[in-house]
Short mmCIF file of C-alpha atoms in Angstrom, two decimals:
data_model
loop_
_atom_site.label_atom_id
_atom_site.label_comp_id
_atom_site.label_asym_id
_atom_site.label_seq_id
_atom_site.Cartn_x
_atom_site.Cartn_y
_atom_site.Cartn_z
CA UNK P 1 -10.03 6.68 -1.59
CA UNK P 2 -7.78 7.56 1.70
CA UNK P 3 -4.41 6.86 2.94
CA UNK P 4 -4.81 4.10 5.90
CA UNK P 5 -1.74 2.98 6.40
CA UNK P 6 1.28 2.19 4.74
CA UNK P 7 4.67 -0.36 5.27
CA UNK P 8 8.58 -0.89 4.70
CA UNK P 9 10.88 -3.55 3.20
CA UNK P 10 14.40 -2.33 3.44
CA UNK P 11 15.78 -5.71 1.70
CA UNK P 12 14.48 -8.93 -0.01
CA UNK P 13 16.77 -11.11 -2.31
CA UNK P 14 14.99 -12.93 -4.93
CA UNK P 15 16.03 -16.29 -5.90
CA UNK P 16 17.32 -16.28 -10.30
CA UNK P 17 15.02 -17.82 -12.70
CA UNK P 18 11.75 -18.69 -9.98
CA UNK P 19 8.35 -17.35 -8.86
CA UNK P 20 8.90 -15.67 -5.53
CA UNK P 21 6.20 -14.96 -3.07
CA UNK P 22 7.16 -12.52 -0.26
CA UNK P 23 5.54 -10.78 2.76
CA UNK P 24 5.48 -7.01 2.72
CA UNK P 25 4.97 -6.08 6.21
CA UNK P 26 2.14 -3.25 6.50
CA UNK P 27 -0.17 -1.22 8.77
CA UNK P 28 -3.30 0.22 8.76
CA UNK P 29 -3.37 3.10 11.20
CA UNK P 30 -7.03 5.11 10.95
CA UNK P 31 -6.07 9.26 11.39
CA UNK P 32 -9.70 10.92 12.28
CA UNK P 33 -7.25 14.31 11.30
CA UNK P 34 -8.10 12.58 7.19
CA UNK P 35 -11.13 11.80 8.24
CA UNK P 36 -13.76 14.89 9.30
CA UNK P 37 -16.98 13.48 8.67
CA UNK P 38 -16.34 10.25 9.76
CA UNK P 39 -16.86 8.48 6.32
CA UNK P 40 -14.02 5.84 6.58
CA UNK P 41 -14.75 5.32 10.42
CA UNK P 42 -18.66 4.73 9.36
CA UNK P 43 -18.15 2.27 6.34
CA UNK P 44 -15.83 0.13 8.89
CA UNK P 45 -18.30 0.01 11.14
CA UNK P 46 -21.16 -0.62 8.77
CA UNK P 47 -18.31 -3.47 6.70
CA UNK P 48 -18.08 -4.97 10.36
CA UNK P 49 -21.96 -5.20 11.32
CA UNK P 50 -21.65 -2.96 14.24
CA UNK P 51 -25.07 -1.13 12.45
CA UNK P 52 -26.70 -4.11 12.78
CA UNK P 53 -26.35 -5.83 8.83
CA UNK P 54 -24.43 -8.41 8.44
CA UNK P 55 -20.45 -8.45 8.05
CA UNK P 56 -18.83 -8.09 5.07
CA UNK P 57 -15.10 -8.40 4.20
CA UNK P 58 -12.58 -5.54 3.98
CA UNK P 59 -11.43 -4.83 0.66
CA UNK P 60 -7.81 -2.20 0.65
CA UNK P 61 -6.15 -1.41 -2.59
CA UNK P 62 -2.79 -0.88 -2.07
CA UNK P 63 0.76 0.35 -4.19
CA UNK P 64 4.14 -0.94 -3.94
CA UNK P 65 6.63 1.28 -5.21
CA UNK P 66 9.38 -1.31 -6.20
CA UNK P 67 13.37 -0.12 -6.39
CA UNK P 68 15.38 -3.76 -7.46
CA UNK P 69 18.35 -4.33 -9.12
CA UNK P 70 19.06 -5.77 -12.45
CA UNK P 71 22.80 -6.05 -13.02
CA UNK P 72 23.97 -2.68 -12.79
CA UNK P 73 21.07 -0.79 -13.31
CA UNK P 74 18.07 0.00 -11.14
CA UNK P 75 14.42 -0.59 -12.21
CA UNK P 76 11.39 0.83 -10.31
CA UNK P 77 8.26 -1.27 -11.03
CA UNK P 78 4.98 -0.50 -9.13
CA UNK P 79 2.37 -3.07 -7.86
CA UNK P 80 -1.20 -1.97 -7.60
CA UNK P 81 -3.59 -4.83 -6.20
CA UNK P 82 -5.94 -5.27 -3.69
CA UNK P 83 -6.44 -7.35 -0.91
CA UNK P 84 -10.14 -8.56 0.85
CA UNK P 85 -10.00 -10.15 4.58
CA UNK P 86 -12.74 -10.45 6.77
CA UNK P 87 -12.83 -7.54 9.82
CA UNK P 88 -11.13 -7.76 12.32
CA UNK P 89 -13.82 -6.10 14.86
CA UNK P 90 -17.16 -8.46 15.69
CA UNK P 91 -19.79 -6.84 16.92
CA UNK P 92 -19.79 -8.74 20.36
CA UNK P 93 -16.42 -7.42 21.09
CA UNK P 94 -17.02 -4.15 21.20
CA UNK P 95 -18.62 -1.83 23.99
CA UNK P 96 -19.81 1.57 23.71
CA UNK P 97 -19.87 3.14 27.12
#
């Protein structure tokens, strides 16, 4: 697995006593510097049908690194999960010229 991206929540109060949902804002920024032989860039394209199969959805683990606030003392829980969306590229939007 490679770094793609990453994101920043400076703040989020969570309600006492409740389930809380929340939006961590993100990015995914591709760096061909992490990437020499093209092996992240190739299974995008291949996840998107631009090699002529048939689109798949984008699956990215991810880890939140958690610093929150319990009274007076500070707790630092991390999230590992994943996330699957369909691709954001379709193969008639893109031109190679």
């Amino acid at each position: 697995m490679s770094p793609v991206g990453g994101g920043y929540l400076a703040y989020q109060e969570l309600p006492k006593y409740s389930d809380f949902s929340f939006i961590f804002p993100f990015s995914i920024v591709y760096d061909p510097m992490t990437d020499p032989d093209q092996i992240i860039l190739n299974d995008l394209a291949d996840r998107c049908g631009l090699t002529g199969g048939e689109p798949r959805d984008l699956s990215i683990a991810y880890t939140i690194h958690v610093t929150a606030k319990v009274l007076f003392v500070s707790v630092h829980p991390t999230i590992n999960s994943q996330s699957t969306f369909p691709c954001p590229i379709q193969n008639n939007t893109v031109s190679l010229s």
